[in-house]
Coordinates of C-alpha atoms and ligand atoms in Angstrom, one line a residue:
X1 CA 31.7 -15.1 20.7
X2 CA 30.7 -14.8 17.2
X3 CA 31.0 -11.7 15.4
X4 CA 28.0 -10.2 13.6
X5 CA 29.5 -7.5 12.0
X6 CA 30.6 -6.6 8.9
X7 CA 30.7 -3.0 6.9
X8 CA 28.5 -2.2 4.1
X9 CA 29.2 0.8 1.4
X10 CA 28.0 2.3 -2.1
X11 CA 29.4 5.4 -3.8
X12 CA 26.8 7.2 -2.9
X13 CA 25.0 6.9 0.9
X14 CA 21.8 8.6 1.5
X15 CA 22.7 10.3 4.9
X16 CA 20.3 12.9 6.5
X17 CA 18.1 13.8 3.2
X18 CA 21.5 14.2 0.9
X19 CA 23.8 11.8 -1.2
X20 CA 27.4 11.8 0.1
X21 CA 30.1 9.7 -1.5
X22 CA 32.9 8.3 0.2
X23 CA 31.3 7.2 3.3
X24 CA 30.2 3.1 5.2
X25 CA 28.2 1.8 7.3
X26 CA 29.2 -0.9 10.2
X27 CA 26.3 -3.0 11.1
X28 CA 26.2 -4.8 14.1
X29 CA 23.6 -7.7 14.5
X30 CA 20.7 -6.2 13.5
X31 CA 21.8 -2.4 14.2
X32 CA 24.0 0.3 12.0
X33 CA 27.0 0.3 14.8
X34 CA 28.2 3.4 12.8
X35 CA 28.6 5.5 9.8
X36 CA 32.1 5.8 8.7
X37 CA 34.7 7.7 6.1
X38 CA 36.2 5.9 3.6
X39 CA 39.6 5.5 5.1
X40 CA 38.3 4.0 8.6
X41 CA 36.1 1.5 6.8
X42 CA 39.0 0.2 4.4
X43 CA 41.0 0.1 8.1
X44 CA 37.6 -2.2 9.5
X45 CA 37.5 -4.0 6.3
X46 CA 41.0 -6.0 6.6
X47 CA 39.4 -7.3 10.0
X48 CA 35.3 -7.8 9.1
X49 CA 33.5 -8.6 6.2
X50 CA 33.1 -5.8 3.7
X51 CA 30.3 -5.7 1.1
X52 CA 31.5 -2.8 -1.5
X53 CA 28.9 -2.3 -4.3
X54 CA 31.2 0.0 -6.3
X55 CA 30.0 1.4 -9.4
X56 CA 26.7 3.5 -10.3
X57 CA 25.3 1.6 -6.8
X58 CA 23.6 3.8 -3.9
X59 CA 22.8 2.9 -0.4
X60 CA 19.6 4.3 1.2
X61 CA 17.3 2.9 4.2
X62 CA 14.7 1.0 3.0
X63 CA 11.6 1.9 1.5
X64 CA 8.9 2.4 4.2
X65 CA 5.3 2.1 3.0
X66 CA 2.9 4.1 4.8
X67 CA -0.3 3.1 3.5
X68 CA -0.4 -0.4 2.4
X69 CA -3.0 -3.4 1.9
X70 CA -0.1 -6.0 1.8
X71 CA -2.1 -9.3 2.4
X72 CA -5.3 -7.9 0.4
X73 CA -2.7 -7.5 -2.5
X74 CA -1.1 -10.9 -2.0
X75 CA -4.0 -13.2 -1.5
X76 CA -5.0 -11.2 -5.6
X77 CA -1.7 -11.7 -6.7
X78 CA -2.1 -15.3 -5.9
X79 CA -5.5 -16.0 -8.3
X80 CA -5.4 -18.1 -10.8
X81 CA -5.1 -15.8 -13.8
X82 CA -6.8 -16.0 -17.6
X83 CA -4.3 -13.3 -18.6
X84 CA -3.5 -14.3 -22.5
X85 CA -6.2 -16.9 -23.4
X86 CA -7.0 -17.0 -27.2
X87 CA -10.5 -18.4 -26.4
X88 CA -13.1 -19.0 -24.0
X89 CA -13.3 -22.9 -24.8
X90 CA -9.8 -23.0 -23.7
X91 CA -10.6 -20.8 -20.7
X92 CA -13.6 -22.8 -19.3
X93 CA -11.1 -26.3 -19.8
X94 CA -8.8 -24.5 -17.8
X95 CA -11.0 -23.6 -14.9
X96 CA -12.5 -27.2 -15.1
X97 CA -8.7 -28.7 -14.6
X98 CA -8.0 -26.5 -11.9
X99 CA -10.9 -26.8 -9.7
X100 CA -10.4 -30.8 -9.9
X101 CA -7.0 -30.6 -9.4
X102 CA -7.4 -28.8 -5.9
X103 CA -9.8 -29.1 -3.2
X104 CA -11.0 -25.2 -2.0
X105 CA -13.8 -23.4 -0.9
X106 CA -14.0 -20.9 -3.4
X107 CA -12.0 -20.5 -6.8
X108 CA -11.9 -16.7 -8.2
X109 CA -10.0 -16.4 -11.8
X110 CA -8.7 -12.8 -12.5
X111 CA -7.5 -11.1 -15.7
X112 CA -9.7 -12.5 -18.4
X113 CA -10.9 -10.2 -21.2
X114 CA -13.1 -11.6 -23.5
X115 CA -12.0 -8.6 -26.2
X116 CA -9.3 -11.6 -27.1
X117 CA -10.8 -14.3 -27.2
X118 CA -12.3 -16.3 -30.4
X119 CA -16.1 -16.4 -29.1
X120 CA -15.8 -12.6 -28.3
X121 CA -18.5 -12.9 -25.8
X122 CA -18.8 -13.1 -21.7
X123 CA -18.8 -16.3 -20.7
X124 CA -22.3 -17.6 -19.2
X125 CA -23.2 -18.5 -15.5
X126 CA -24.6 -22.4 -17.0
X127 CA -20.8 -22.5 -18.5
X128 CA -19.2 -22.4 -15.6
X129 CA -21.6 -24.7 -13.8
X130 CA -20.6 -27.5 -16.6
X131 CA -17.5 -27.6 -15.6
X132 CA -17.6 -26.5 -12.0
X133 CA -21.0 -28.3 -11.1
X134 CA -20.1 -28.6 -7.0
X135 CA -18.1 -25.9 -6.3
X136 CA -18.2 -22.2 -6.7
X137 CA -16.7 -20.5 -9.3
X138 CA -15.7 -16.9 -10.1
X139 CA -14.3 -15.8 -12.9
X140 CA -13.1 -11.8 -12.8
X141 CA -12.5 -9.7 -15.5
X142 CA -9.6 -7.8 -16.3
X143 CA -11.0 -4.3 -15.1
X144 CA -12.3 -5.4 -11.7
X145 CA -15.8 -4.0 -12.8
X146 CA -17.5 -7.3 -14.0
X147 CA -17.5 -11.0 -13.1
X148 CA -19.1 -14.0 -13.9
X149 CA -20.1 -16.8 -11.2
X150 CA -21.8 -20.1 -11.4
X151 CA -24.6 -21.2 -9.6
X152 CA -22.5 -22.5 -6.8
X153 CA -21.0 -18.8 -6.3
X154 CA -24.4 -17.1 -6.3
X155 CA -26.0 -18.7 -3.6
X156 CA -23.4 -17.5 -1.4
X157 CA -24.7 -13.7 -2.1
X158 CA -26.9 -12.7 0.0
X159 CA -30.2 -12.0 -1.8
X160 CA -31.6 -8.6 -3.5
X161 CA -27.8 -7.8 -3.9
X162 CA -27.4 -5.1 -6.3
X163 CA -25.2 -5.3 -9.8
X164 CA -26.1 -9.1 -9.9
X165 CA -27.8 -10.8 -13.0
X166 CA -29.1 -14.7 -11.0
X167 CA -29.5 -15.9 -14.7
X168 CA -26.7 -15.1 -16.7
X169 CA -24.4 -15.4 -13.2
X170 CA -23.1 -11.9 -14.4
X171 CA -21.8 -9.1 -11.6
X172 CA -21.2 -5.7 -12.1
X173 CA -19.8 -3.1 -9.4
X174 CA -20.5 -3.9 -6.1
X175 CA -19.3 -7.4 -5.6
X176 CA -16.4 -7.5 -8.1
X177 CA -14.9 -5.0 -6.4
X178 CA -15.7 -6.1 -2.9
X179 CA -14.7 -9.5 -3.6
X180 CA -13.2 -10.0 -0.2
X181 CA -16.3 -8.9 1.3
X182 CA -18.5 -10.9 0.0
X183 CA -16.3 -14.2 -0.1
X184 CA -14.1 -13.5 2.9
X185 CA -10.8 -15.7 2.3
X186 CA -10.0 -18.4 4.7
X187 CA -6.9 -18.6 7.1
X188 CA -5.1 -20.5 4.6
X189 CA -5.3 -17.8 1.9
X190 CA -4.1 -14.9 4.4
X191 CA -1.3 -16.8 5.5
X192 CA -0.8 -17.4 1.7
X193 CA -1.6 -14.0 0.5
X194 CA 1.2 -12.0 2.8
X195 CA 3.5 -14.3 1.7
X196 CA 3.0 -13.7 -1.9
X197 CA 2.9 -9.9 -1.0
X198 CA 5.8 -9.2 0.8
X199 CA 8.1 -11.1 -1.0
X200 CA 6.9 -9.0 -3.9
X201 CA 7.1 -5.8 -1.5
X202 CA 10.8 -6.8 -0.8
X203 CA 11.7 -7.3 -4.3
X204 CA 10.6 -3.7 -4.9
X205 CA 12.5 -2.0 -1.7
X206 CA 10.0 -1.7 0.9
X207 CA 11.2 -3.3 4.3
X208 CA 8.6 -1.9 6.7
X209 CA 4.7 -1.2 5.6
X210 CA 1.3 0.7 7.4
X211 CA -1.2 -2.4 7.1
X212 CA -4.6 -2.1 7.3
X213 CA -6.8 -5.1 8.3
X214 CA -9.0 -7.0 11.4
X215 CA -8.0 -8.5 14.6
X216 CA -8.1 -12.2 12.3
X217 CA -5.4 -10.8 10.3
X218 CA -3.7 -9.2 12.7
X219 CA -3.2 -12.9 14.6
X220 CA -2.0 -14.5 11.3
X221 CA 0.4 -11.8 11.2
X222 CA 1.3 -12.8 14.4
X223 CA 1.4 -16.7 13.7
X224 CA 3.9 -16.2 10.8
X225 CA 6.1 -14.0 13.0
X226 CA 6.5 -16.8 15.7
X227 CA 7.4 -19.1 12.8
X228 CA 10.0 -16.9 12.0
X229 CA 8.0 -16.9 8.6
X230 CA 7.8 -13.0 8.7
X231 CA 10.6 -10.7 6.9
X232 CA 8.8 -7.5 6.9
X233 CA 8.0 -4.9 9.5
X234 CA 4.2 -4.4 10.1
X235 CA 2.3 -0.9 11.7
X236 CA -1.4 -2.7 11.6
X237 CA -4.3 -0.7 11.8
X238 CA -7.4 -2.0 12.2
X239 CA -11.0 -0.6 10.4
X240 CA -13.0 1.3 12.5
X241 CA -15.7 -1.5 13.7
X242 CA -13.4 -3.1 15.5
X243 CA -12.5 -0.1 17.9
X244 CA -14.4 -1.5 20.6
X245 CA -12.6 -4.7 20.3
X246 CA -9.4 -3.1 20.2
X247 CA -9.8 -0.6 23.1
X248 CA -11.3 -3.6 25.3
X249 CA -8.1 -5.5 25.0
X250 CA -6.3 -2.8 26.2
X251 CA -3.9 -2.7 23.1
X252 CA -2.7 1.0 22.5
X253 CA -1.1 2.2 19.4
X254 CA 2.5 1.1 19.2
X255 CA 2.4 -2.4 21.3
X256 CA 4.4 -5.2 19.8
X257 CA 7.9 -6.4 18.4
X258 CA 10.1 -4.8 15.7
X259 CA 8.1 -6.7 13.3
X260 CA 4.7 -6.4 14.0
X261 CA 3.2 -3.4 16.0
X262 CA -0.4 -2.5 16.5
X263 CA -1.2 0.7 14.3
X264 CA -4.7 2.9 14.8
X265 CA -8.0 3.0 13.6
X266 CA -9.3 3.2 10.3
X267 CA -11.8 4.9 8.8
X268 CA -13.7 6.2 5.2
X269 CA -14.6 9.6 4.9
X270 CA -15.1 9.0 1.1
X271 CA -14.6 6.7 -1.8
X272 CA -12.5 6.9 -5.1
X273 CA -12.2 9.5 -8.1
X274 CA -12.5 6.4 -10.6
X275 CA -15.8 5.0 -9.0
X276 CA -16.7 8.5 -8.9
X277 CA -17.5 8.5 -5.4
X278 CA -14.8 10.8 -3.7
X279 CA -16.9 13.3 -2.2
X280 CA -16.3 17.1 -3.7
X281 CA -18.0 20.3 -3.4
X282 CA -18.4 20.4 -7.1
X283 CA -20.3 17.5 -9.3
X284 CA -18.0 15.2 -11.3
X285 CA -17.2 16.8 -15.2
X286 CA -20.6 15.6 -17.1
X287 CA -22.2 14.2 -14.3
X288 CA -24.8 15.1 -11.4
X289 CA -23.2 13.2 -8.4
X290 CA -20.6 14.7 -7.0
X291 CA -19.2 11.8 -4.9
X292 CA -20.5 10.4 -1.5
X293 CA -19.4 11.4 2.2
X294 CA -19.3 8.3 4.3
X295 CA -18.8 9.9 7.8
X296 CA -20.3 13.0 9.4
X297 CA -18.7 15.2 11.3
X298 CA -20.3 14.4 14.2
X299 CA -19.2 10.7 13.8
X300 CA -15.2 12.1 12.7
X301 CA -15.3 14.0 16.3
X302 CA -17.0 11.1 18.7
X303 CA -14.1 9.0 17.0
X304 CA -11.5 10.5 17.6
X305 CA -12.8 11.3 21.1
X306 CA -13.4 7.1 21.6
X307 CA -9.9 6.1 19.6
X308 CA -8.0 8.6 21.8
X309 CA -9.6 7.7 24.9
X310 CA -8.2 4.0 24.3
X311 CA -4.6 5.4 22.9
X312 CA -5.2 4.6 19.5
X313 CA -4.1 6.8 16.6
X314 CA -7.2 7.8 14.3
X315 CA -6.3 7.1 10.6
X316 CA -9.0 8.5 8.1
X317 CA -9.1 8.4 4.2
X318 CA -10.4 11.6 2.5
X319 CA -9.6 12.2 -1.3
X320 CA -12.0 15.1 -2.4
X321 CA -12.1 18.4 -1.3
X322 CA -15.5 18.4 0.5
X323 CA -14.5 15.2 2.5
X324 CA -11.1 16.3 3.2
X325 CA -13.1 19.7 5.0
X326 CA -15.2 17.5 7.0
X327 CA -12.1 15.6 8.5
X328 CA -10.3 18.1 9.9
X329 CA -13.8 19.7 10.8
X330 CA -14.2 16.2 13.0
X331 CA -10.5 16.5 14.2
X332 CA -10.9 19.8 15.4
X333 CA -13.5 19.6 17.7
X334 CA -11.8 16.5 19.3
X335 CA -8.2 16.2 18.9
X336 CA -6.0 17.3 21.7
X337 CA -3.7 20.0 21.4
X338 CA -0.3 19.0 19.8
X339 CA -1.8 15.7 18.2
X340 CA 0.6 13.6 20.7
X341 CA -1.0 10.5 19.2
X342 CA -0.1 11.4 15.4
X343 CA -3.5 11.0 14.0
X344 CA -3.4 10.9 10.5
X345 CA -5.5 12.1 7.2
X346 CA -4.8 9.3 3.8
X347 CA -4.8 10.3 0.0
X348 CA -5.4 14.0 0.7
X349 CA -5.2 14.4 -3.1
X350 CA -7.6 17.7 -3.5
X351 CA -7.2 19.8 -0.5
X352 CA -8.8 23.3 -0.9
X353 CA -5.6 25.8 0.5
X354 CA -7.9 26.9 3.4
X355 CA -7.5 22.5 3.9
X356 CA -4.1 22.9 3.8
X357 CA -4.0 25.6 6.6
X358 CA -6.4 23.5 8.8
X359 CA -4.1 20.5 9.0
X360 CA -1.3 22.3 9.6
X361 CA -3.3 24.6 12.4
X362 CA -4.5 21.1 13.8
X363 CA -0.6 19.1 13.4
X364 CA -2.0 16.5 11.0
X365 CA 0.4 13.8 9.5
X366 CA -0.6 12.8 5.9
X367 CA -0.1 9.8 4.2
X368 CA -0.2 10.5 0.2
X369 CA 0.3 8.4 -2.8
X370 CA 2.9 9.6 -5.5
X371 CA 1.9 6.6 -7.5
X372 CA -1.8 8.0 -8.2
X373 CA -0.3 10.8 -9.7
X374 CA 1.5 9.0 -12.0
X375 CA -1.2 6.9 -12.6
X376 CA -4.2 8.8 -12.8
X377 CA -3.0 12.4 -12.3
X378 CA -1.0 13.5 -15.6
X379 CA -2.0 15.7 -18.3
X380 CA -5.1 14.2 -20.2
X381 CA -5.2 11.1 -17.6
X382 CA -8.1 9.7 -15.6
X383 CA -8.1 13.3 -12.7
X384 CA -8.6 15.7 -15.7
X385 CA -11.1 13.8 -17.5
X386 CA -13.3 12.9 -14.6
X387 CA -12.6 16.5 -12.5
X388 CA -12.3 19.2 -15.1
X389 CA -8.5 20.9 -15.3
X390 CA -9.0 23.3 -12.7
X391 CA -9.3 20.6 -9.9
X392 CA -7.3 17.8 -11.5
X393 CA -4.2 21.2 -11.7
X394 CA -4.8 21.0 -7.7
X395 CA -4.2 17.3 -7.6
X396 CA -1.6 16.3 -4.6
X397 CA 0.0 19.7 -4.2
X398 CA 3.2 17.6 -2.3
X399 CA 5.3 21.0 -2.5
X400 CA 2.7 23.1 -0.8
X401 CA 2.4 20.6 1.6
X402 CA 5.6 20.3 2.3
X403 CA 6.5 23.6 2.6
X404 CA 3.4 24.3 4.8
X405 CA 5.7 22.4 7.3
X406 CA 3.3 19.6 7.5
X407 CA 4.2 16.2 8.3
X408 CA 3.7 14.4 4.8
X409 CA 5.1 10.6 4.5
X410 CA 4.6 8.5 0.9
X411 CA 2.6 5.1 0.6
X412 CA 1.4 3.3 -2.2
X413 CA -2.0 2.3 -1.0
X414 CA -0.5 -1.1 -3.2
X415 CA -2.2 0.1 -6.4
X416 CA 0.7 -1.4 -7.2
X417 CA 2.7 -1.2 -4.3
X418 CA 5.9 0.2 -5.8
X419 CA 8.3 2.9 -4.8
X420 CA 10.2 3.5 -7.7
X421 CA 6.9 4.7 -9.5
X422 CA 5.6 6.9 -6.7
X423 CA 9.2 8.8 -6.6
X424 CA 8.6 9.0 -10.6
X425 CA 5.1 10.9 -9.9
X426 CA 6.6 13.3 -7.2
X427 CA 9.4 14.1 -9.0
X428 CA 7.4 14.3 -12.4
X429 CA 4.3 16.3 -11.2
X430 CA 2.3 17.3 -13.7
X431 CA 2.8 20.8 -12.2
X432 CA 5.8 22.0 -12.1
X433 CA 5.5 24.0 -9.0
X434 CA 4.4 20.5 -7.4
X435 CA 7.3 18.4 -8.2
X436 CA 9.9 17.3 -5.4
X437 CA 13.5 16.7 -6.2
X438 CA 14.7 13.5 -5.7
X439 CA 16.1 13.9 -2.1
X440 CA 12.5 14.8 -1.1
X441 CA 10.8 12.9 -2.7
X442 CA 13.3 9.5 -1.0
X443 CA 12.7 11.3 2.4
X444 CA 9.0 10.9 2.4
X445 CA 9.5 6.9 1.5
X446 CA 12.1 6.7 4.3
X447 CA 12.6 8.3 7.3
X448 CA 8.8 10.4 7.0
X449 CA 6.9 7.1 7.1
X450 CA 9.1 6.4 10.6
X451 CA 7.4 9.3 12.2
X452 CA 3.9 8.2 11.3
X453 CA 4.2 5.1 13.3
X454 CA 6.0 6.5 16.3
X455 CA 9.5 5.0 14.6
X456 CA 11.7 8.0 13.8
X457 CA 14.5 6.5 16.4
X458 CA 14.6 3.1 15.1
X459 CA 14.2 3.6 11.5
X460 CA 14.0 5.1 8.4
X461 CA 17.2 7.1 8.3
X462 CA 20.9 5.6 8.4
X463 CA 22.5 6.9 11.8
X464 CA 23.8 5.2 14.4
X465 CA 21.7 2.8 16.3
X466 CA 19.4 2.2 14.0
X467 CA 17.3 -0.5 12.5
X468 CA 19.8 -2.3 9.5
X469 CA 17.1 -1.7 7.2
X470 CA 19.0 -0.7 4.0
X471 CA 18.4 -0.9 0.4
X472 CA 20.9 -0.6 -2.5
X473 CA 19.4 0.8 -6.2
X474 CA 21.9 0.7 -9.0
X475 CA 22.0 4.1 -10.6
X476 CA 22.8 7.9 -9.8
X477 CA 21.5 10.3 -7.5
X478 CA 20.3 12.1 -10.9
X479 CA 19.0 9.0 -12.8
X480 CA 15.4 9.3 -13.9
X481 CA 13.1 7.1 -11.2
X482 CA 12.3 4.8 -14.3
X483 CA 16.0 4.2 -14.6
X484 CA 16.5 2.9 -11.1
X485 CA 16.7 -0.7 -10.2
X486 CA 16.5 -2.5 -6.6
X487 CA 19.6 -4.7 -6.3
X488 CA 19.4 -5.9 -2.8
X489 CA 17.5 -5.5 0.6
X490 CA 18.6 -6.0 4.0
X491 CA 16.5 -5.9 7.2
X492 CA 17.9 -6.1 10.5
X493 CA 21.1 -6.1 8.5
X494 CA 20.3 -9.5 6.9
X495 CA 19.8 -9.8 2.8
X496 CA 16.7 -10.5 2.2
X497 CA 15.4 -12.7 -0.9
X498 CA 12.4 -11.1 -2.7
X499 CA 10.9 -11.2 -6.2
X500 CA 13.7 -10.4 -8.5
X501 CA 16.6 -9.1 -5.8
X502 CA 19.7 -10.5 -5.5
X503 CA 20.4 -11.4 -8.9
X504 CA 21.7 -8.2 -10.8
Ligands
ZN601 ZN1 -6.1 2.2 1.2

């Protein structure tokens, strides 16, 4: 019988929430057989294979993502890009080369920025027609905000769209930034796009992620994993209109394989801080709107009622205060006592403390993204500017939370989808009494996310038993995030090949 073992060890090992040194792991197959001292595994090692990173390496489960729009991110990642183009003659050849070169539906460029280019100008809907006279053409710029499309592009909008000049084939808003929306990808660019992604998502750590998406995507998910074409681990939600659909195929939160598992139900209870559309109590600094709620309260509680009527977990994403209020407003009329079904809140990023107390009252899990804060939510970035500096000092209070004894887990809602950053904003809150250490802070990208999809004896944490899902960074347990590098993956105790792994 062939032997699948071997024994895997790093000076440090992350075991239950602390960095230990002198300890191994055997793996088993696709399971951690045992953790072991020092002295036992140099005994196993004469006998089984032993991988020794020795050096500044450490050994941790792999990254789990728990809020995550892997294929969205991929099928992006996959445009043709106009990053560094000196002019917009040279940009309009290119587009003409590609679009004869291939044979699609749709073509959408991303990245360009006519700020470099010679001409200094937008390029012009009768432009693109020129050299794309048959097929639509889309050509994004670098901001998301503004695109141009030619003629063929246009008439696939549906008419009296807002944001949308029909002459100059210039869009602003709306359907730049809805661009899957409006030009739903085909099949082929799914498949394509979580491909792209999650070798990307590997390269950076992350072995399992919370997906959000429709029952399509959910059967290409499902196509690549009987092809043995998919390496990650998959919680899919799916967005709330297709509850119905969901609940009437009798699929219940937590059916499926170790790789892909059906998730819960999705829904907006507000927009963004940078659209200005997250709904608060207070206008936006300068400005008369203070954001937009999507759902009402009364909608919140007949969902819930509906999602956990069919077993499905109720996933709703609420970023200002006034939304976050009417969420666990909804929840409270409906949920059942105890949550058993782990309905969630996402973003939760300016919870009033009375907010704080009524998720905690009601056993909310909350999914919240580190990376924001170091993106948007540091001193004099895009929080204070738009929100004032008494809310943007609120921003993602992760120590209250934590220490409110709520269930917290970290996701990177893929903007970009890496770990390393969001530790680097928890750990480097902008207020001090915010800031996690670093053994929290890996925690809620491990074994927290595990909980949040019903996981937490399978994976996330390295104990006997458990999923092979382990991760090695080179650097200390007090190296600065930034200073941290992934150096390999394993899932189900098998290296993985991702962007950039393998090779240091
Ligand atoms: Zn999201």
């Amino acid at each position: 019988m062939k032997d699948d073992r071997y024994v895997i060890s790093a000076e440090w090992i992350f075991l239950d929430g602390e960095f230990r040194k002198g300890m191994a792991l055997l793996v088993n197959g696709d399971r951690i057989d045992g953790v072991l001292e020092r002295d036992d595994a140099l005994f196993l090692g004469k006998y089984l294979p032993f991988t020794e990173y020795s050096g500044e390496f450490m050994l941790l489960p792999a990254f789990i993502d728990a809020h995550s729009h892997l294929y969205a991110y991929g099928i992006d990642r996959n445009r043709p890009s106009l990053e560094g183009f000196s002019s917009l003659k040279d940009v309009l050849e290119f587009v003409k080369h590609f679009v004869s070169e291939r044979e699609r539906n749709l073509y959408i460029f991303v990245d360009f920025d006519q700020s470099g280019w010679k001409e200094g100008r937008m390029p012009r809907r009768e432009e693109l027609d020129l050299v794309a006279p048959d097929r639509p053409v889309i050509l994004r710029r670098v901001c998301g905000h503004v695109a141009v499309g030619n003629r063929k592009a246009l008439e696939l909008l549906p008419e009296g769209i807002d944001g949308v000049d029909w002459e100059t084939g210039l869009m602003v808003e709306d359907v730049p930034l809805n661009l899957n929306r409006y030009f739903p990808p085909d099949d082929g660019e799914i498949e394509e796009g979580i491909l792209r992604g999650q070798k990307e998502y590997m390269g950076l750590g992350v072995a399992s992620v919370h997906e959000f998406g429709t029952p399509r995507t959910f059967g290409i998910y499902q196509k690549l994993e009987r092809e043995g074409k998919l390496k990650l681990r998959v919680y899919h939600s799916f967005y709330r209109e297709f509850l119905r659909a969901i609940a009437e195929a009798g699929l219940r939160t937590g059916f499926g394989s170790l790789f892909l598992k059906v998730g819960g139900i999705k829904a907006f209870a507000d927009g963004s801080v940078g659209a200005r559309t997250a709904a608060f109590l207070e206008p936006y600094k300068g400005e008369s709107t203070s954001g937009v709620l999507l759902l009402s309260s009364d909608e919140i509680e007949n969902l819930v009622r509906n999602a956990e009527g069919a077993g499905l977990q109720v996933i709703i994403h609420a970023i200002g205060d006034r939304a976050i209020e009417q969420v666990i407003e909804g929840y409270r009329r409906a949920i059942s006592p105890g949550n058993p079904l782990r309905h969630r809140m996402e973003h939760f990023e300016f919870p009033l403390d009375r907010s704080v107390n009524g998720a905690r009252v009601i056993g909310l899990y909350l999914s919240v993204q580190p990376n924001f804060v170091a993106r948007w939510g540091m001193k004099g970035g895009m929080y204070e500017d738009f929100l004032g500096r008494t809310r943007w000092s609120r921003n993602n209070p992760f120590r209250a939370l934590c220490n409110s004894g709520l269930k917290v887990a970290f996701g990177s809602d893929s903007m970009p989808p890496s770990p390393l950053l969001g530790l680097e904003g928890a750990v480097n809150h902008p207020i001090e009494s915010q800031r996690l250490d670093m053994e929290r802070a890996l925690s809620l990208y491990t074994e927290a996310g595990a909980f949040f999809s019903f996981e937490e004896n399978l994976k996330g944490r390295l104990c006997e038993g458990y999923l092979a899902d382990l991760l090695i960074l080179r650097g200390k347990p007090d190296s600065k995030p930034g200073d941290l590098k992934v150096v390999d993956l394993y899932i189900g105790g098998k290296k993985m090949e991702g962007e950039g792994i393998g090779k240091a």
